[in-house]
Coordinates of C-alpha atoms in Angstrom, one line a residue:
M407 CA -2.5 -8.1 8.3
L408 CA -2.5 -11.5 10.0
L409 CA 0.8 -13.4 9.8
M410 CA 1.4 -17.1 9.3
K411 CA 4.3 -19.3 8.4
S412 CA 2.8 -22.1 6.5
D413 CA -0.4 -23.6 5.1
D414 CA -0.7 -26.3 7.8
F415 CA -3.6 -24.4 9.5
R416 CA -6.9 -24.0 7.8
G417 CA -9.1 -21.0 7.6
I418 CA -10.1 -18.1 9.9
L419 CA -12.8 -18.2 12.5
R420 CA -14.7 -14.9 13.1
P421 CA -16.9 -15.1 16.3
A422 CA -19.6 -12.5 16.7
M423 CA -18.8 -10.6 19.9
N424 CA -22.0 -8.5 20.1
M425 CA -25.4 -8.2 18.4
K426 CA -24.2 -5.4 16.1
N427 CA -21.3 -7.7 14.9
M428 CA -23.6 -10.6 14.3
T429 CA -26.2 -8.6 12.3
K430 CA -23.5 -7.2 10.1
F431 CA -21.8 -10.6 9.5
I432 CA -25.1 -12.2 8.7
D433 CA -25.8 -9.5 6.0
N434 CA -22.2 -9.9 4.7
V435 CA -22.7 -13.7 4.3
K436 CA -25.9 -13.1 2.3
T437 CA -24.2 -10.8 -0.1
S438 CA -20.7 -12.4 -0.3
L439 CA -19.4 -13.8 -3.6
P440 CA -20.0 -17.5 -4.2
S441 CA -16.2 -18.0 -4.4
C442 CA -15.8 -16.6 -0.8
R443 CA -17.0 -19.5 1.3
V444 CA -18.3 -18.6 4.7
D445 CA -19.8 -21.2 7.0
T446 CA -22.1 -20.3 9.9
L447 CA -21.2 -22.4 13.0
S448 CA -22.9 -23.0 16.3
K449 CA -21.0 -22.5 19.6
D450 CA -20.4 -26.3 19.9
A451 CA -19.1 -26.5 16.3
A452 CA -16.7 -23.6 16.9
Q453 CA -15.5 -25.2 20.1
E454 CA -14.8 -28.4 18.2
L455 CA -12.4 -26.4 15.9
V456 CA -10.7 -24.8 18.9
P457 CA -11.3 -26.6 22.2
G458 CA -11.5 -24.1 25.1
L459 CA -12.9 -21.3 22.9
C460 CA -15.2 -18.9 24.6
V461 CA -17.9 -17.4 22.3
P462 CA -20.8 -15.4 23.5
F463 CA -23.3 -16.4 20.8
D464 CA -24.5 -19.5 19.1
T465 CA -23.6 -17.9 15.7
N466 CA -20.0 -17.8 14.5
F467 CA -18.5 -17.4 11.1
Y468 CA -15.8 -19.7 9.7
M469 CA -13.9 -19.1 6.4
P470 CA -12.3 -22.5 5.7
E471 CA -10.4 -21.2 2.6
A472 CA -9.2 -17.9 4.1
L473 CA -5.5 -17.5 4.4
N474 CA -3.2 -15.6 6.7
I475 CA -0.4 -14.0 4.8
Q476 CA 3.2 -13.4 5.9
S477 CA 3.6 -10.1 4.1
K478 CA 7.4 -10.2 3.4
N479 CA 7.2 -13.7 1.9
Y480 CA 4.1 -12.8 -0.1
L481 CA 5.7 -9.7 -1.6
Q482 CA 8.8 -11.6 -2.6
A483 CA 6.6 -14.3 -4.3
L484 CA 4.6 -11.6 -6.0
F485 CA 7.8 -10.1 -7.5
W486 CA 8.9 -13.6 -8.7
S487 CA 5.5 -14.1 -10.3
C488 CA 5.9 -10.8 -12.1
E489 CA 9.4 -11.9 -13.3
N490 CA 7.9 -15.1 -14.6
L491 CA 5.1 -13.3 -16.4
V492 CA 7.5 -11.0 -18.1
A493 CA 9.7 -13.9 -19.2
E494 CA 6.7 -15.8 -20.6
S495 CA 5.4 -12.6 -22.3
S496 CA 8.8 -12.0 -24.0
T497 CA 8.8 -15.6 -25.3
F498 CA 5.4 -15.3 -27.1
D499 CA 5.6 -11.6 -28.1
S500 CA 8.0 -10.1 -30.7
G501 CA 9.1 -7.2 -28.4
K502 CA 11.4 -7.9 -25.4
K503 CA 10.1 -6.9 -22.0
L504 CA 12.3 -6.4 -19.0
L505 CA 11.6 -6.2 -15.2
Q506 CA 14.4 -5.1 -12.9
L507 CA 14.7 -4.3 -9.2
H508 CA 16.9 -1.3 -8.4
R509 CA 17.8 -0.3 -4.9
R510 CA 19.0 3.2 -4.5
P511 CA 18.4 6.2 -2.2
V512 CA 16.1 8.9 -3.6
G513 CA 16.0 12.3 -2.0
R514 CA 13.5 13.9 -4.4
L515 CA 11.2 12.7 -7.1
S516 CA 12.8 15.0 -9.6
K517 CA 15.8 12.6 -9.6
F518 CA 13.7 10.4 -11.9
E519 CA 13.1 13.1 -14.5
G520 CA 14.3 12.2 -17.9
E521 CA 15.0 8.6 -16.9
Y522 CA 11.4 7.2 -16.9
D523 CA 8.2 7.7 -18.7
A524 CA 6.1 7.1 -15.5
V525 CA 6.9 6.8 -11.8
I526 CA 4.4 5.3 -9.3
I527 CA 5.0 6.3 -5.7
C528 CA 3.8 3.6 -3.3
L529 CA 5.8 4.1 -0.1
G530 CA 3.1 3.5 2.5
A531 CA 3.5 5.6 5.6
K532 CA 7.0 6.7 4.5
V533 CA 5.6 8.7 1.6
N534 CA 5.9 11.8 3.8
M535 CA 9.6 11.4 3.9
L536 CA 9.7 12.7 0.3
P537 CA 9.9 16.6 0.5
E538 CA 7.3 16.9 -2.2
F539 CA 4.7 15.3 0.1
S540 CA 5.8 16.1 3.6
G541 CA 2.7 17.1 5.6
R542 CA 0.7 17.6 2.4
L543 CA -1.3 14.4 2.0
P544 CA -4.5 13.7 4.0
L545 CA -3.1 10.6 5.6
R546 CA -3.5 9.5 9.2
T547 CA -0.5 7.6 10.6
C548 CA -1.1 4.8 13.1
R549 CA 1.5 2.5 14.7
G550 CA 0.6 -1.1 15.4
V551 CA 2.4 -3.6 17.6
I552 CA 1.9 -7.4 17.6
V553 CA 3.1 -9.7 20.3
H554 CA 4.7 -13.2 20.0
L555 CA 3.7 -15.9 22.4
E556 CA 5.0 -19.4 23.0
L557 CA 3.6 -22.3 25.1
P558 CA 5.9 -23.2 28.1
D559 CA 7.6 -26.6 27.9
D560 CA 5.8 -27.9 30.9
I561 CA 2.4 -27.6 29.2
S562 CA 1.9 -30.5 26.7
E563 CA -1.4 -29.5 25.1
G564 CA -0.9 -26.8 22.5
Y565 CA -3.2 -25.1 20.0
P566 CA -5.1 -27.6 17.8
E567 CA -2.8 -28.9 15.0
R568 CA -5.1 -27.8 12.2
G569 CA -7.2 -25.2 14.1
P570 CA -8.0 -21.9 12.5
S571 CA -6.6 -18.5 13.3
I572 CA -9.1 -16.2 15.1
L573 CA -10.3 -12.7 14.1
S574 CA -11.9 -10.9 17.0
D575 CA -11.3 -7.7 19.0
A576 CA -7.7 -8.9 18.9
W577 CA -6.6 -11.4 16.3
I578 CA -4.7 -14.6 16.9
A579 CA -2.5 -15.8 14.1
V580 CA -1.3 -19.4 14.5
Q581 CA 2.3 -20.0 13.7
S582 CA 2.5 -23.5 15.1
P583 CA 0.7 -25.4 17.9
R584 CA 3.1 -23.9 20.3
E585 CA 3.6 -20.4 18.8
L586 CA 1.0 -17.6 18.3
H587 CA 1.1 -14.0 17.2
V588 CA -1.5 -11.6 18.7
G589 CA -2.4 -8.2 17.4
S590 CA -2.7 -5.4 17.0
T591 CA -2.5 -2.1 18.8
W592 CA -3.5 1.2 17.3
E593 CA -1.4 4.3 18.2
W594 CA -2.8 7.2 16.2
K595 CA -0.6 10.1 15.1
S596 CA 2.6 8.1 15.7
S597 CA 5.5 8.7 13.2
N598 CA 7.6 5.9 14.6
S599 CA 8.1 3.4 11.7
S600 CA 10.7 1.3 13.4
P601 CA 9.9 -2.4 13.6
Y602 CA 11.7 -2.6 16.9
V603 CA 9.7 -2.4 20.1
S604 CA 11.0 -1.2 23.4
L605 CA 10.3 -3.2 26.7
D606 CA 7.9 -0.5 27.8
E607 CA 6.0 -0.5 24.5
A608 CA 5.9 -4.3 24.4
S609 CA 4.6 -4.4 28.0
S610 CA 1.9 -1.8 27.1
A611 CA 0.9 -3.8 24.0
L612 CA 0.7 -7.0 26.0
S613 CA -1.5 -5.4 28.6
E614 CA -3.9 -4.2 25.9
L615 CA -4.0 -7.3 23.7
L616 CA -4.0 -10.2 26.2
P617 CA -7.4 -9.3 27.8
K618 CA -9.0 -9.1 24.3
A619 CA -7.4 -12.4 23.2
S620 CA -8.2 -14.2 26.4
A621 CA -11.9 -13.2 26.2
I622 CA -12.2 -15.5 23.2
Y623 CA -9.4 -18.0 24.0
P624 CA -8.8 -18.1 27.8
R625 CA -6.0 -20.6 27.6
I626 CA -3.8 -18.0 26.0
M627 CA -3.1 -16.7 29.5
N628 CA -0.9 -19.8 30.0
W629 CA 1.4 -18.7 27.1
D630 CA 4.7 -16.8 27.6
F631 CA 5.6 -13.6 25.9
T632 CA 8.7 -14.0 23.7
G633 CA 8.9 -10.7 21.7
A634 CA 7.1 -8.1 19.7
R635 CA 7.3 -6.3 16.3
A636 CA 5.7 -3.1 15.0
G637 CA 4.8 -1.3 11.8
L638 CA 3.3 2.1 10.8
R639 CA 0.1 2.2 8.8
A640 CA -0.9 5.1 6.5
M641 CA -4.6 5.4 7.0
P642 CA -6.7 7.3 4.4
P643 CA -9.1 10.1 5.4
L644 CA -12.7 9.4 6.4
T645 CA -15.1 10.4 3.6
S646 CA -18.8 9.9 2.9
H647 CA -17.7 6.8 0.9
G648 CA -15.7 5.4 3.8
S649 CA -11.9 5.2 4.2
L650 CA -10.7 4.8 0.6
P651 CA -7.1 4.7 -0.7
L652 CA -5.4 7.6 -2.5
L653 CA -4.7 7.2 -6.2
G654 CA -4.1 9.6 -9.0
C655 CA -1.7 11.7 -11.1
I656 CA 0.3 14.3 -9.1
N657 CA 2.1 16.2 -11.9
D658 CA 0.2 19.3 -11.0
I659 CA 2.1 19.6 -7.7
M660 CA 5.5 18.9 -9.2
E661 CA 7.9 21.8 -9.9
G662 CA 9.0 22.7 -13.4
N663 CA 8.0 21.1 -16.7
Q664 CA 7.9 17.3 -16.5
T665 CA 8.5 14.8 -19.3
C666 CA 7.7 12.1 -16.7
K667 CA 4.2 11.3 -15.3
Y668 CA 4.1 10.9 -11.5
W669 CA 1.4 8.8 -9.9
L670 CA 0.5 8.2 -6.2
F671 CA -0.7 4.8 -4.9
G672 CA -1.2 5.1 -1.1
G673 CA -3.4 5.2 1.9
L674 CA -4.1 1.5 1.9
G675 CA -4.0 1.5 5.7
A676 CA -4.7 -2.0 7.1
R677 CA -6.4 -3.1 3.9
G678 CA -3.4 -3.5 1.6
L679 CA -4.0 -7.2 1.0
L680 CA -7.6 -6.5 0.1
Y681 CA -7.0 -3.6 -2.3
H682 CA -3.6 -4.0 -3.9
G683 CA -4.5 -6.4 -6.7
W684 CA -7.6 -4.6 -7.9
L685 CA -6.4 -1.1 -7.5
G686 CA -2.9 -2.0 -8.9
N687 CA -4.7 -3.2 -12.1
L688 CA -6.8 0.0 -12.3
L689 CA -3.7 2.2 -11.8
A690 CA -1.6 0.3 -14.3
H691 CA -4.3 0.9 -17.0
A692 CA -4.4 4.6 -16.1
V693 CA -0.6 4.9 -16.3
L694 CA -0.3 3.0 -19.6
S695 CA -3.0 5.1 -21.2
S696 CA -2.0 8.3 -19.4
N697 CA -5.6 8.8 -18.4
E698 CA -6.5 9.4 -14.8
G699 CA -10.2 9.3 -15.8
L700 CA -9.9 5.5 -15.7
I701 CA -9.6 5.6 -11.9
P702 CA -13.0 5.9 -10.1
S703 CA -13.5 9.5 -8.9
E704 CA -13.9 8.3 -5.3
L705 CA -10.3 7.3 -5.3
T706 CA -9.0 10.6 -6.7
S707 CA -11.3 12.9 -4.7
W708 CA -8.6 13.4 -2.0
K709 CA -7.0 15.9 -4.5
N710 CA -9.9 18.2 -3.7
T711 CA -9.2 18.4 0.0
T712 CA -8.2 21.7 1.5
Q713 CA -4.9 20.3 2.7
F714 CA -3.9 19.3 -0.9
L715 CA -5.4 22.4 -2.6
D716 CA -3.7 24.8 -0.3
F717 CA -0.3 23.2 -1.2
K718 CA -1.1 23.6 -4.9

């Protein structure tokens, strides 16, 4: 997910780096929703947005209304929005609704038994920390590192004040004219969920990301490294339908007789921002009606994998 501090920068530029990219992007533009504006730019027009840009083709794709999201701030705002919605709903409806955030350690899912009607587990890559799931879900973990760059004081010309962020082989997320974030690496099978990055890991990430970023924006080689952060993705399995998230009721793997319904919402990988609203709505309807059949079968088919069936 791209990171950005404010809305001072407009849109995202997606250059085509090879013919396969360009053909796919052209097809996507033709079939995109009218509300998702995508402009096709020439090389000169792209370089007007970002002087010094180096693009291989005369066809580039600019999404002027696209946003970079700072995930922590977004999730906080999403929770506040839910609180406001509950307050408004309670005002107009006869029944009182309540939304509360509880922070407490949970060693096993059975701790919730008798306390709730339904529990939705959405722990991302940390879902395997629950003993009920450890090693039993068809998830592929992948650690990603992003690097933070700043322009040295002796260089006066920074990134364009209103220039777009760039999505290419490496992405460049603009924080300010003198601060950029570049990502991301992909370390498959890692179980390291720490956000902290060692000097060796940061050096390795910088060596991997800078050549990719400088291929599209050569001036980035003048920027100084100031730090790095990391996260762990939970990638879903590859299927004939693509890599789709994991949803569904999991009571059949729970021990004992449950009065509570347990549901899984995971495997969003690097597409959480794309999927969370739509799939959250689908899952909420399934939970409220206690009907897993409301979820498309493509999203519950993971329960038929050998890994899951052997555990059952």
